[in-house]
Each structure stands twice: as C-alpha cells, then as structure tokens.
C-alpha cells in the first residue's frame, strides 16, 4: 500500500514553502506530489520548478468542488504509470488549496473501489500560520476544520510572530485538536517524510494548567465550536458502539469536525482506538497495550453547534451504560 | 453492486473491517463474521423499532429493511442502513432526539 499524506492549511499559511523545503529532502526522493492550485496564476508551479516529472499540477482551481473526481483521476494515473514501470514512487503528498476541507479527499481514498486497494491514508498535516491563525480561527470555519482534521500541526512563520503570542496560539490549537502533535522547523519535514513516531498521538489530558477540569471548551462562540470529552467506566459493547456512532455520523457528521477515542471493548484485553473526520471513520486500531494512566474508555469530539450533554445522554442510552461521564 | 452508488463490492465498513494486521475486527472467520452480523442486526433493530422499521440479513450478503406497511428495500453496504431506513420510515432517525433517547433508555 502506498501512503498518501494530505498537506492542508489556510490560504498563505506556508504549504508551498514547506513543500519546497521538503522536495530537497532525501527522504522525499521517492515521493509523488499532487498540487492543486487556487487562483489565476500558476505561481506555485513556478515556485516548484525544480520538481521532476512525478509532480502533477492540477489547474482546476478550488479542490473543494472538484477533488472527488480529480484526485481520484490523478492517483489512478500515477498508479497506472507506476504499474507500467514508467515512474516509481512509494509515497504521495497531496497539497490541497487553502480553502479545502480535508474530508472529501480522505473519503475518496477510503471509498474509491480501486484506490482503496493501492493507497492508504498517511495522515493529515495542517500548516498553521503563527502570525494570522488566531484571527482565522475566530472567523473562518475552514481554518477550524483543517486544524481539527490534522494528525500533525505544523506551525509556520514563527520567526515573524510575536514570541509572546505563540503559547496562546498553541493553547488554542490544543483546544481545537487536543490529540494532534504541534511541530515546527525541521520537525515539520520529519512529520511529512515519516521520521516522527507514527503511533497515534496520546489523548488529551483534561486537566487545565490551573488544575481544574472541564468537560467541554468553547473554542469559538460565533461558530459554536466546542471540544467535548467523556469517559466510560464500564466495558463497551463493540456492536452497540458501531450502531450508535454510524447513526450519529449519518445525522450529524457535517458538524463533527473530528473524533477520537480509546475503548475498553467487552471481551477484549487490549484497547481499541477509533478516530475519524466528519462522516469518515478510519479502520479501528487494535492497540498492543494501554497507554499510561487509568484504563477507562474515553471519547473526544470536536463539535460545531451540537450539545455535548445530549451526545453523552444519547451514548449512555444507546449503549445501556450508567457510568458515562462528561470529563469533569 | 451497491444500489446507491453503483460500486462493486463496497461493504468494507469500519465496524467489520477486512481482517489485516493492527486493525480491530470481528470479521476474522466465517463463524465470527456470522455471529457479529446477527448481533449487528439485533442492535440495529432495537433502534429501528422506534420508527417501526425492521432490518434483516438477506442471503448472508445483503440487508433488507422493511416498514410496517410491508414495503422493503434491499441494499448491500452497511453504510447505507440509515439512509435506507429513514426513507422507509418517512422520517429522520436522530440519535440526539429526546424521544429516541427515552425510547432507548426504556429498553
């Protein structure tokens, strides 16, 4: 299977600059890069003119509208060339436009009848501009969605930002996506090339720096975005969980930016990790052992306009469990 | 073939993923697969009874949902359960609906 890394980030957040640096890295020598332009001029193409023939430039404009067909076509074309021995690569990086929601690309990889046999999700990397991100998060749902979908967040332009503002931005990013690792500088290259630990990042510690606990955080009152966690003391029935989550995502997936959890499944010794973006659920990971800390199930959601308490009630009722607590 | 999207063999659902290293699934052998399939149908029916819709497996490869008037639909991918059930019920099935939560708590 060929790993596909999705590089996303808001307009002007440094995706192309990062790609330029990446393409000189020896670790990227066997990578195919798909670039999607947004705008009238193929500026990114000129910036990246050192790339060899494996780079495919899509001049279609906004990926939001066209990604399902075009990314699939581009990947099929790459796979076809690879099968014929005309090119060789062992990973793909897709740079999305600044306004793209990563979910459609992930869904394409997951659902396409041919692609899903050749390509696998290698993670979502989101560039975040240290100078402008705080304002973008307040006003643009796309920026929040991109951060929420990230497995790694790459903080860019830290040299231009006020040093004192960076801790506050990191705290904001942590609230939007508590489980994503935030990296800067050379770690950013490693995050894409794959030299960082590929294991699932830890679930968040719910303790606030001041020692208090909260069961949900308001991230943006205008957008109604909150993060919400709950713990489950009892063992979870896998079948009931599947029914509940599929129904919740069917009805409200558009407003669930991200979810992640670790579950103590009835009849299983080892924990199971689940995670997904909007309507998409990745294949559940059967973990080798429990991480440090209490061995209780925990679920974390990043929601837009949904009532966390209603989700807790629904989960408890569908699962027939009594010991479901909003983390408090 | 999927009746909604025309894709062949598309039922690789996360609840019963294809067995491969590192992935949790009960889709490991014939017995586990059938046993989990029966449990899944029973669990879905506890919810669907709220709208008087029932789900059954059909020939071990597909599903059929039916409503109280006898109308039914066959589909292959588990991911189409809720859209098909809502169509037959004529109403949405919302897990955050107080009435459905009360229904599930009472069971």
CSV table of C-alpha atoms in Angstrom, one decimal:
chain,number,residue,atom,x,y,z
A,1,UNK,CA,0.0,0.0,0.0
A,2,UNK,CA,1.2,3.5,-0.8
A,3,UNK,CA,0.9,6.1,1.9
A,4,UNK,CA,-0.9,9.3,1.0
A,5,UNK,CA,-0.2,12.3,3.1
A,6,UNK,CA,-2.5,15.2,2.9
A,7,UNK,CA,-0.9,18.7,3.3
A,8,UNK,CA,-3.5,21.3,4.1
A,9,UNK,CA,-3.6,24.7,5.7
A,10,UNK,CA,-5.3,28.0,5.3
A,11,UNK,CA,-4.5,30.4,2.5
A,12,UNK,CA,-1.0,31.8,2.9
A,13,UNK,CA,-0.1,29.5,5.8
A,14,UNK,CA,3.1,28.3,4.1
A,15,UNK,CA,2.2,25.0,2.4
A,16,UNK,CA,4.1,25.7,-0.7
A,17,UNK,CA,7.2,27.0,1.2
A,18,UNK,CA,7.1,23.8,3.2
A,19,UNK,CA,6.8,21.7,0.1
A,20,UNK,CA,9.8,23.5,-1.5
A,21,UNK,CA,11.9,22.5,1.5
A,22,UNK,CA,10.6,19.0,1.5
A,23,UNK,CA,11.4,18.4,-2.1
A,24,UNK,CA,15.1,18.9,-1.4
A,25,UNK,CA,15.0,16.4,1.4
A,26,UNK,CA,16.5,13.0,0.5
A,27,UNK,CA,13.6,11.3,2.3
A,28,UNK,CA,11.2,12.7,-0.3
A,29,UNK,CA,13.2,11.3,-3.3
A,30,UNK,CA,10.6,8.6,-4.0
A,31,UNK,CA,7.5,10.8,-3.4
A,32,UNK,CA,4.9,11.8,-5.9
A,33,UNK,CA,3.4,15.2,-5.2
A,34,UNK,CA,0.0,16.4,-6.3
A,35,UNK,CA,-0.5,20.1,-6.2
A,36,UNK,CA,-3.9,21.8,-6.6
A,37,UNK,CA,-3.8,25.5,-7.4
A,38,UNK,CA,-6.1,28.1,-6.3
A,39,UNK,CA,-6.0,31.4,-8.2
A,40,UNK,CA,-5.5,32.6,-11.7
A,41,UNK,CA,-1.7,32.3,-12.0
A,42,UNK,CA,0.2,29.0,-11.6
A,43,UNK,CA,2.5,30.6,-9.1
A,44,UNK,CA,3.0,27.5,-7.1
A,45,UNK,CA,4.2,25.7,-10.2
A,46,UNK,CA,6.9,28.3,-10.9
A,47,UNK,CA,7.9,28.2,-7.3
A,48,UNK,CA,8.3,24.4,-7.5
A,49,UNK,CA,10.0,24.2,-10.9
A,50,UNK,CA,12.8,22.0,-9.6
A,51,UNK,CA,10.5,19.1,-9.3
A,52,UNK,CA,10.8,16.2,-11.6
A,53,UNK,CA,8.2,14.6,-13.7
A,54,UNK,CA,6.5,12.9,-10.8
A,55,UNK,CA,4.9,16.2,-9.9
A,56,UNK,CA,1.4,16.6,-11.3
A,57,UNK,CA,-0.1,20.0,-11.4
A,58,UNK,CA,-3.8,20.3,-11.4
A,59,UNK,CA,-5.0,23.6,-12.7
A,60,UNK,CA,-8.6,23.1,-11.7
A,61,UNK,CA,-8.9,25.7,-9.1
A,62,UNK,CA,-10.7,25.0,-5.8
A,63,UNK,CA,-10.2,21.5,-4.6
A,64,UNK,CA,-13.4,21.7,-2.6
A,65,UNK,CA,-15.6,21.3,-5.7
A,66,UNK,CA,-13.5,19.0,-7.8
A,67,UNK,CA,-11.5,16.8,-5.6
A,68,UNK,CA,-13.6,13.7,-5.8
A,69,UNK,CA,-13.0,13.3,-9.4
A,70,UNK,CA,-9.7,14.9,-9.9
A,71,UNK,CA,-7.7,13.5,-7.0
A,72,UNK,CA,-9.0,10.1,-7.9
A,73,UNK,CA,-8.1,10.5,-11.6
A,74,UNK,CA,-4.6,11.8,-10.7
A,75,UNK,CA,-3.9,9.0,-8.3
A,76,UNK,CA,-5.2,6.4,-10.8
A,77,UNK,CA,-3.0,7.9,-13.4
A,78,UNK,CA,0.1,7.8,-11.1
A,79,UNK,CA,-0.7,4.2,-10.2
A,80,UNK,CA,-1.1,3.3,-13.9
A,81,UNK,CA,2.3,4.9,-14.7
A,82,UNK,CA,3.9,3.1,-11.8
A,83,UNK,CA,2.4,-0.3,-12.8
A,84,UNK,CA,3.9,0.2,-16.3
A,85,UNK,CA,7.3,1.0,-14.8
A,86,UNK,CA,7.4,4.5,-16.2
A,87,UNK,CA,7.7,6.1,-12.9
A,88,UNK,CA,8.5,4.9,-9.4
A,89,UNK,CA,7.4,6.3,-6.0
A,90,UNK,CA,6.5,4.9,-2.6
A,91,UNK,CA,4.5,7.8,-1.2
A,92,UNK,CA,2.2,10.5,-2.3
A,93,UNK,CA,1.8,14.0,-0.9
A,94,UNK,CA,-1.3,15.9,-1.9
A,95,UNK,CA,-1.2,19.7,-1.3
A,96,UNK,CA,-4.8,20.9,-1.1
A,97,UNK,CA,-5.9,24.5,-1.6
A,98,UNK,CA,-6.1,26.9,1.3
A,99,UNK,CA,-9.9,26.7,1.4
A,100,UNK,CA,-10.2,22.9,1.2
A,101,UNK,CA,-11.9,20.7,3.7
A,102,UNK,CA,-9.7,17.6,4.0
A,103,UNK,CA,-12.7,15.3,4.5
A,104,UNK,CA,-13.6,14.7,0.8
A,105,UNK,CA,-10.0,13.6,-0.1
A,106,UNK,CA,-9.9,11.2,2.9
A,107,UNK,CA,-13.3,9.9,1.8
A,108,UNK,CA,-12.1,9.4,-1.7
A,109,UNK,CA,-9.2,7.3,-0.5
A,110,UNK,CA,-11.4,5.3,1.7
A,111,UNK,CA,-14.3,4.6,-0.6
A,112,UNK,CA,-12.9,4.6,-4.2
A,113,UNK,CA,-13.1,0.9,-5.4
A,114,UNK,CA,-9.7,0.9,-7.0
A,115,UNK,CA,-7.7,3.5,-4.9
A,116,UNK,CA,-8.6,1.9,-1.6
A,117,UNK,CA,-6.7,-1.2,-2.7
A,118,UNK,CA,-3.5,0.7,-3.6
A,119,UNK,CA,-3.4,3.8,-1.4
A,120,UNK,CA,-3.8,4.3,2.3
A,121,UNK,CA,-4.3,7.4,4.5
A,122,UNK,CA,-0.8,8.5,5.6
A,123,UNK,CA,-2.2,11.3,7.8
A,124,UNK,CA,-3.3,14.9,7.6
A,125,UNK,CA,-0.7,17.6,8.1
A,126,UNK,CA,-2.0,21.1,8.6
A,127,UNK,CA,0.1,24.2,8.3
A,128,UNK,CA,-0.8,27.0,10.8
A,129,UNK,CA,0.5,30.5,10.3
A,130,UNK,CA,1.7,31.7,13.7
A,131,UNK,CA,1.0,35.4,12.7
A,132,UNK,CA,-2.6,35.1,11.4
A,133,UNK,CA,-4.0,31.9,12.7
A,134,UNK,CA,-5.6,33.3,15.9
A,135,UNK,CA,-7.8,35.6,13.7
A,136,UNK,CA,-8.5,33.0,11.1
A,137,UNK,CA,-9.8,30.6,13.7
A,138,UNK,CA,-12.1,33.2,15.1
A,139,UNK,CA,-13.7,34.0,11.7
A,140,UNK,CA,-13.3,31.0,9.3
A,141,UNK,CA,-14.8,27.6,9.9
A,142,UNK,CA,-12.5,26.2,7.2
A,143,UNK,CA,-9.5,27.1,9.3
A,144,UNK,CA,-11.0,25.3,12.3
A,145,UNK,CA,-11.9,22.2,10.2
A,146,UNK,CA,-8.4,22.0,8.8
A,147,UNK,CA,-6.9,22.1,12.3
A,148,UNK,CA,-9.4,19.7,13.7
A,149,UNK,CA,-8.7,17.2,10.9
A,150,UNK,CA,-4.9,17.3,11.5
A,151,UNK,CA,-2.8,14.4,12.8
A,152,UNK,CA,0.2,16.8,12.9
A,153,UNK,CA,0.0,20.6,13.0
A,154,UNK,CA,3.0,22.5,11.5
A,155,UNK,CA,3.5,25.9,13.0
A,156,UNK,CA,4.9,28.2,10.3
A,157,UNK,CA,6.2,31.8,10.3
A,158,UNK,CA,7.2,31.5,14.0
A,159,UNK,CA,10.1,33.9,13.3
A,160,UNK,CA,7.6,36.6,12.2
A,161,UNK,CA,5.2,36.2,15.1
A,162,UNK,CA,5.4,37.9,18.4
A,163,UNK,CA,7.1,35.4,20.6
A,164,UNK,CA,4.8,36.1,23.5
A,165,UNK,CA,1.8,35.2,21.3
A,166,UNK,CA,2.9,31.7,20.4
A,167,UNK,CA,2.0,30.0,23.8
A,168,UNK,CA,-1.6,31.3,23.5
A,169,UNK,CA,-1.8,30.1,19.9
A,170,UNK,CA,-0.5,26.6,20.9
A,171,UNK,CA,-3.2,26.6,23.7
A,172,UNK,CA,-5.9,27.5,21.1
A,173,UNK,CA,-4.6,24.7,18.7
A,174,UNK,CA,-4.6,22.2,21.6
A,175,UNK,CA,-8.2,23.1,22.4
A,176,UNK,CA,-9.3,22.7,18.8
A,177,UNK,CA,-7.4,19.5,18.3
A,178,UNK,CA,-6.1,18.1,21.6
A,179,UNK,CA,-4.6,15.0,20.1
A,180,UNK,CA,-2.5,16.5,17.2
A,181,UNK,CA,1.2,17.0,17.8
A,182,UNK,CA,2.3,20.5,17.0
A,183,UNK,CA,5.7,20.7,15.3
A,184,UNK,CA,7.9,23.5,13.9
A,185,UNK,CA,11.1,23.9,11.9
A,186,UNK,CA,12.9,20.7,10.9
A,187,UNK,CA,10.4,18.6,12.8
A,188,UNK,CA,7.9,19.7,10.1
A,189,UNK,CA,9.9,18.0,7.4
A,190,UNK,CA,10.2,14.9,9.5
A,191,UNK,CA,6.5,14.9,10.1
A,192,UNK,CA,5.9,14.5,6.4
A,193,UNK,CA,8.8,12.3,5.5
A,194,UNK,CA,7.7,10.0,8.3
A,195,UNK,CA,10.7,10.1,10.6
A,196,UNK,CA,8.5,11.0,13.5
A,197,UNK,CA,6.9,8.3,15.7
A,198,UNK,CA,4.0,7.2,13.6
A,199,UNK,CA,1.9,5.9,16.5
A,200,UNK,CA,-1.3,7.5,17.4
A,201,UNK,CA,-0.8,10.7,19.4
A,202,UNK,CA,-2.0,10.5,23.0
A,203,UNK,CA,-5.4,11.5,24.0
A,204,UNK,CA,-5.5,14.8,25.8
A,205,UNK,CA,-5.0,15.3,29.4
A,206,UNK,CA,-8.2,17.0,30.5
A,207,UNK,CA,-6.5,18.9,33.3
A,208,UNK,CA,-6.3,22.6,32.8
A,209,UNK,CA,-3.0,24.3,33.6
A,210,UNK,CA,-4.7,25.8,36.6
A,211,UNK,CA,-5.5,22.3,37.9
A,212,UNK,CA,-9.3,22.4,37.1
A,213,UNK,CA,-11.1,20.0,34.8
A,214,UNK,CA,-13.8,20.9,32.3
A,215,UNK,CA,-16.0,18.7,30.2
A,216,UNK,CA,-16.0,21.0,27.2
A,217,UNK,CA,-14.4,24.1,25.9
A,218,UNK,CA,-15.9,26.8,23.8
A,219,UNK,CA,-13.5,27.4,21.0
A,220,UNK,CA,-15.4,29.9,19.1
A,221,UNK,CA,-18.7,31.3,20.2
A,222,UNK,CA,-19.6,32.7,16.7
A,223,UNK,CA,-19.1,29.3,15.1
A,224,UNK,CA,-20.3,27.3,18.1
A,225,UNK,CA,-17.3,25.1,18.1
A,226,UNK,CA,-16.5,23.1,21.2
A,227,UNK,CA,-14.4,20.2,22.2
A,228,UNK,CA,-16.0,17.6,24.4
A,229,UNK,CA,-14.7,14.5,26.2
A,230,UNK,CA,-16.4,11.7,28.1
A,231,UNK,CA,-15.1,8.7,30.0
A,232,UNK,CA,-16.8,5.4,30.3
A,233,UNK,CA,-16.1,3.2,33.4
A,234,UNK,CA,-17.9,0.1,32.1
A,235,UNK,CA,-16.8,-2.1,29.2
A,236,UNK,CA,-18.2,-1.0,25.8
A,237,UNK,CA,-20.1,-3.3,23.5
A,238,UNK,CA,-18.5,-3.0,20.1
A,239,UNK,CA,-21.6,-3.8,18.2
A,240,UNK,CA,-23.8,-1.2,20.0
A,241,UNK,CA,-21.0,1.3,19.7
A,242,UNK,CA,-20.9,0.8,15.9
A,243,UNK,CA,-24.7,1.3,15.6
A,244,UNK,CA,-24.6,4.5,17.7
A,245,UNK,CA,-21.6,6.1,16.0
A,246,UNK,CA,-22.8,5.3,12.5
A,247,UNK,CA,-26.2,6.8,13.3
A,248,UNK,CA,-24.6,9.9,14.9
A,249,UNK,CA,-22.3,10.5,12.0
A,250,UNK,CA,-25.1,9.9,9.4
A,251,UNK,CA,-27.3,12.5,11.0
A,252,UNK,CA,-24.6,15.0,12.3
A,253,UNK,CA,-21.3,14.1,10.7
A,254,UNK,CA,-21.2,17.5,9.0
A,255,UNK,CA,-20.9,19.1,12.4
A,256,UNK,CA,-18.5,16.7,14.0
A,257,UNK,CA,-15.1,18.0,12.8
A,258,UNK,CA,-13.1,15.3,14.5
A,259,UNK,CA,-13.5,12.5,17.0
A,260,UNK,CA,-11.0,10.2,18.6
A,261,UNK,CA,-11.2,7.6,21.3
A,262,UNK,CA,-9.8,4.6,23.1
A,263,UNK,CA,-12.2,1.9,24.1
A,264,UNK,CA,-12.1,-1.0,26.5
A,265,UNK,CA,-14.2,-3.4,24.5
A,266,UNK,CA,-16.2,-6.2,26.1
A,267,UNK,CA,-14.4,-9.5,25.7
A,268,UNK,CA,-11.1,-7.9,24.6
A,269,UNK,CA,-7.9,-7.5,26.7
A,270,UNK,CA,-6.3,-4.9,24.5
A,271,UNK,CA,-7.8,-1.4,23.9
A,272,UNK,CA,-9.2,-0.3,20.5
A,273,UNK,CA,-8.5,3.2,19.2
A,274,UNK,CA,-11.1,4.8,16.9
A,275,UNK,CA,-10.8,8.1,15.1
A,276,UNK,CA,-12.3,9.9,12.2
A,277,UNK,CA,-13.2,13.2,10.5
A,278,UNK,CA,-16.8,14.2,9.9
A,279,UNK,CA,-18.6,11.2,8.2
A,280,UNK,CA,-15.4,9.2,7.9
A,281,UNK,CA,-14.2,6.6,10.4
A,282,UNK,CA,-10.7,5.1,9.9
A,283,UNK,CA,-10.2,1.4,10.4
A,284,UNK,CA,-10.2,0.8,14.2
A,285,UNK,CA,-6.7,0.2,15.6
A,286,UNK,CA,-6.2,-2.8,17.9
A,287,UNK,CA,-3.5,-1.4,20.2
A,288,UNK,CA,-0.8,-3.5,21.7
A,289,UNK,CA,-1.3,-2.2,25.2
A,290,UNK,CA,-3.0,0.5,27.2
A,291,UNK,CA,-1.2,3.9,27.4
A,292,UNK,CA,-0.2,5.1,30.9
A,293,UNK,CA,-3.0,6.2,33.1
A,294,UNK,CA,-6.4,4.8,34.0
A,295,UNK,CA,-7.7,2.0,31.8
A,296,UNK,CA,-11.1,3.5,31.1
A,297,UNK,CA,-12.6,4.3,27.7
A,298,UNK,CA,-12.5,7.8,26.6
A,299,UNK,CA,-14.0,9.7,23.6
A,300,UNK,CA,-13.2,13.2,22.5
A,301,UNK,CA,-15.3,15.2,20.0
A,302,UNK,CA,-14.8,18.5,18.2
A,303,UNK,CA,-18.3,19.7,17.5
A,304,UNK,CA,-20.0,22.6,15.8
A,305,UNK,CA,-23.4,23.6,17.0
A,306,UNK,CA,-24.2,20.3,18.9
A,307,UNK,CA,-25.0,20.0,22.6
A,308,UNK,CA,-22.3,17.9,24.3
A,309,UNK,CA,-24.7,16.8,27.1
A,310,UNK,CA,-27.1,15.5,24.5
A,311,UNK,CA,-24.4,13.4,23.0
A,312,UNK,CA,-23.4,12.0,26.4
A,313,UNK,CA,-27.1,11.1,27.1
A,314,UNK,CA,-27.5,9.5,23.7
A,315,UNK,CA,-24.4,7.4,24.0
A,316,UNK,CA,-25.4,6.3,27.5
A,317,UNK,CA,-28.9,5.3,26.4
A,318,UNK,CA,-27.8,3.5,23.2
A,319,UNK,CA,-25.1,1.6,25.0
A,320,UNK,CA,-27.2,0.8,28.0
A,321,UNK,CA,-24.4,2.1,30.3
A,322,UNK,CA,-24.7,4.1,33.5
A,323,UNK,CA,-21.1,5.2,34.1
A,324,UNK,CA,-20.7,7.6,31.3
A,325,UNK,CA,-19.3,10.9,32.5
A,326,UNK,CA,-18.5,14.1,30.8
A,327,UNK,CA,-14.9,14.6,31.9
A,328,UNK,CA,-15.2,16.8,35.0
B,1,UNK,CA,-23.2,-3.9,-6.6
B,2,UNK,CA,-24.2,-1.1,-4.3
B,3,UNK,CA,-27.7,0.1,-5.2
B,4,UNK,CA,-27.0,3.7,-4.3
B,5,UNK,CA,-23.6,4.4,-5.9
B,6,UNK,CA,-23.1,1.5,-8.4
B,7,UNK,CA,-19.8,0.5,-6.9
B,8,UNK,CA,-18.9,-3.2,-6.8
B,9,UNK,CA,-18.2,-4.9,-3.5
B,10,UNK,CA,-18.2,-1.8,-1.4
B,11,UNK,CA,-19.0,-3.1,2.1
B,12,UNK,CA,-15.7,-2.7,3.8
B,13,UNK,CA,-17.3,-0.9,6.7
B,14,UNK,CA,-15.2,0.2,9.8
B,15,UNK,CA,-17.5,-1.8,12.1
B,16,UNK,CA,-16.4,-5.0,10.4
B,17,UNK,CA,-13.2,-4.1,8.6
B,18,UNK,CA,-11.4,-6.6,6.4
B,19,UNK,CA,-9.0,-8.5,8.6
B,20,UNK,CA,-5.5,-7.2,8.4
B,21,UNK,CA,-2.6,-6.6,10.9
B,22,UNK,CA,-3.2,-3.9,13.5
B,23,UNK,CA,-6.9,-3.5,12.7
B,24,UNK,CA,-9.6,-4.5,15.2
B,25,UNK,CA,-12.3,-6.5,13.6
B,26,UNK,CA,-14.6,-9.5,14.2
B,27,UNK,CA,-14.6,-10.2,10.5
B,28,UNK,CA,-12.0,-12.9,11.0
B,29,UNK,CA,-13.6,-16.2,10.1
B,30,UNK,CA,-16.9,-17.5,9.0
B,31,UNK,CA,-18.3,-18.1,12.5
B,32,UNK,CA,-17.2,-14.8,13.9
B,33,UNK,CA,-18.5,-13.0,10.8
B,34,UNK,CA,-21.9,-14.6,11.0
B,35,UNK,CA,-22.2,-14.2,14.8
B,36,UNK,CA,-21.2,-10.5,14.7
B,37,UNK,CA,-23.6,-9.9,11.7
B,38,UNK,CA,-26.5,-11.3,13.7
B,39,UNK,CA,-25.6,-9.1,16.7
B,40,UNK,CA,-25.4,-6.1,14.5
B,41,UNK,CA,-28.9,-6.7,13.0
B,42,UNK,CA,-30.3,-7.2,16.5
B,43,UNK,CA,-28.6,-4.0,17.8
B,44,UNK,CA,-29.9,-2.0,14.7
B,45,UNK,CA,-33.4,-3.3,15.3
B,46,UNK,CA,-33.5,-2.0,18.8
B,47,UNK,CA,-33.1,1.5,17.3
B,48,UNK,CA,-35.2,0.9,14.2
B,49,UNK,CA,-38.2,-0.2,16.2
B,50,UNK,CA,-38.6,3.4,17.3
B,51,UNK,CA,-39.8,4.1,13.7
B,52,UNK,CA,-41.4,0.6,13.2
B,53,UNK,CA,-38.8,-0.4,10.7
B,54,UNK,CA,-37.0,-3.8,10.8
B,55,UNK,CA,-33.7,-4.9,9.4
B,56,UNK,CA,-32.8,-8.5,8.4
B,57,UNK,CA,-29.8,-10.1,6.7
B,58,UNK,CA,-30.6,-11.3,3.2
B,59,UNK,CA,-28.8,-14.4,1.9
B,60,UNK,CA,-25.8,-13.6,4.1
B,61,UNK,CA,-24.5,-11.0,1.6
B,62,UNK,CA,-27.1,-8.2,1.8
B,63,UNK,CA,-29.6,-6.5,4.1
B,64,UNK,CA,-33.3,-5.8,3.7
B,65,UNK,CA,-35.2,-3.1,5.6
B,66,UNK,CA,-39.0,-3.3,5.8
B,67,UNK,CA,-41.6,-1.0,7.3
B,68,UNK,CA,-45.0,-1.6,8.9
B,69,UNK,CA,-46.8,-1.5,5.5
B,70,UNK,CA,-44.7,-4.2,4.1
B,71,UNK,CA,-42.6,-2.0,1.8
B,72,UNK,CA,-38.9,-3.2,1.7
B,73,UNK,CA,-35.6,-2.3,0.2
B,74,UNK,CA,-32.5,-4.5,-0.3
B,75,UNK,CA,-29.0,-3.0,0.0
B,76,UNK,CA,-25.5,-4.4,0.2
B,77,UNK,CA,-23.4,-1.9,2.1
B,78,UNK,CA,-24.0,-1.5,5.8
B,79,UNK,CA,-23.1,2.2,5.4
B,80,UNK,CA,-26.5,2.6,3.6
B,81,UNK,CA,-28.5,1.4,6.6
B,82,UNK,CA,-29.6,4.7,8.0
B,83,UNK,CA,-30.5,6.5,4.7
B,84,UNK,CA,-32.5,3.4,3.6
B,85,UNK,CA,-34.2,3.1,6.9
B,86,UNK,CA,-35.1,6.8,7.0
B,87,UNK,CA,-36.6,6.6,3.5
B,88,UNK,CA,-38.8,3.7,4.5
B,89,UNK,CA,-39.7,5.3,7.8
B,90,UNK,CA,-40.6,8.5,6.1
B,91,UNK,CA,-38.9,10.4,8.9
B,92,UNK,CA,-35.4,11.0,10.1
B,93,UNK,CA,-33.8,8.9,12.8
B,94,UNK,CA,-31.8,11.2,15.1
B,95,UNK,CA,-29.8,9.8,17.9
B,96,UNK,CA,-29.9,13.2,19.7
B,97,UNK,CA,-33.7,13.3,19.6
B,98,UNK,CA,-35.1,13.2,23.1
B,99,UNK,CA,-37.8,10.8,22.2
B,100,UNK,CA,-35.4,8.3,20.7
B,101,UNK,CA,-33.1,8.6,23.7
B,102,UNK,CA,-36.0,8.0,26.0
B,103,UNK,CA,-37.0,5.0,23.8
B,104,UNK,CA,-33.5,3.5,24.1
B,105,UNK,CA,-33.4,4.2,27.9
B,106,UNK,CA,-36.6,2.3,28.3
B,107,UNK,CA,-35.4,-0.8,26.6
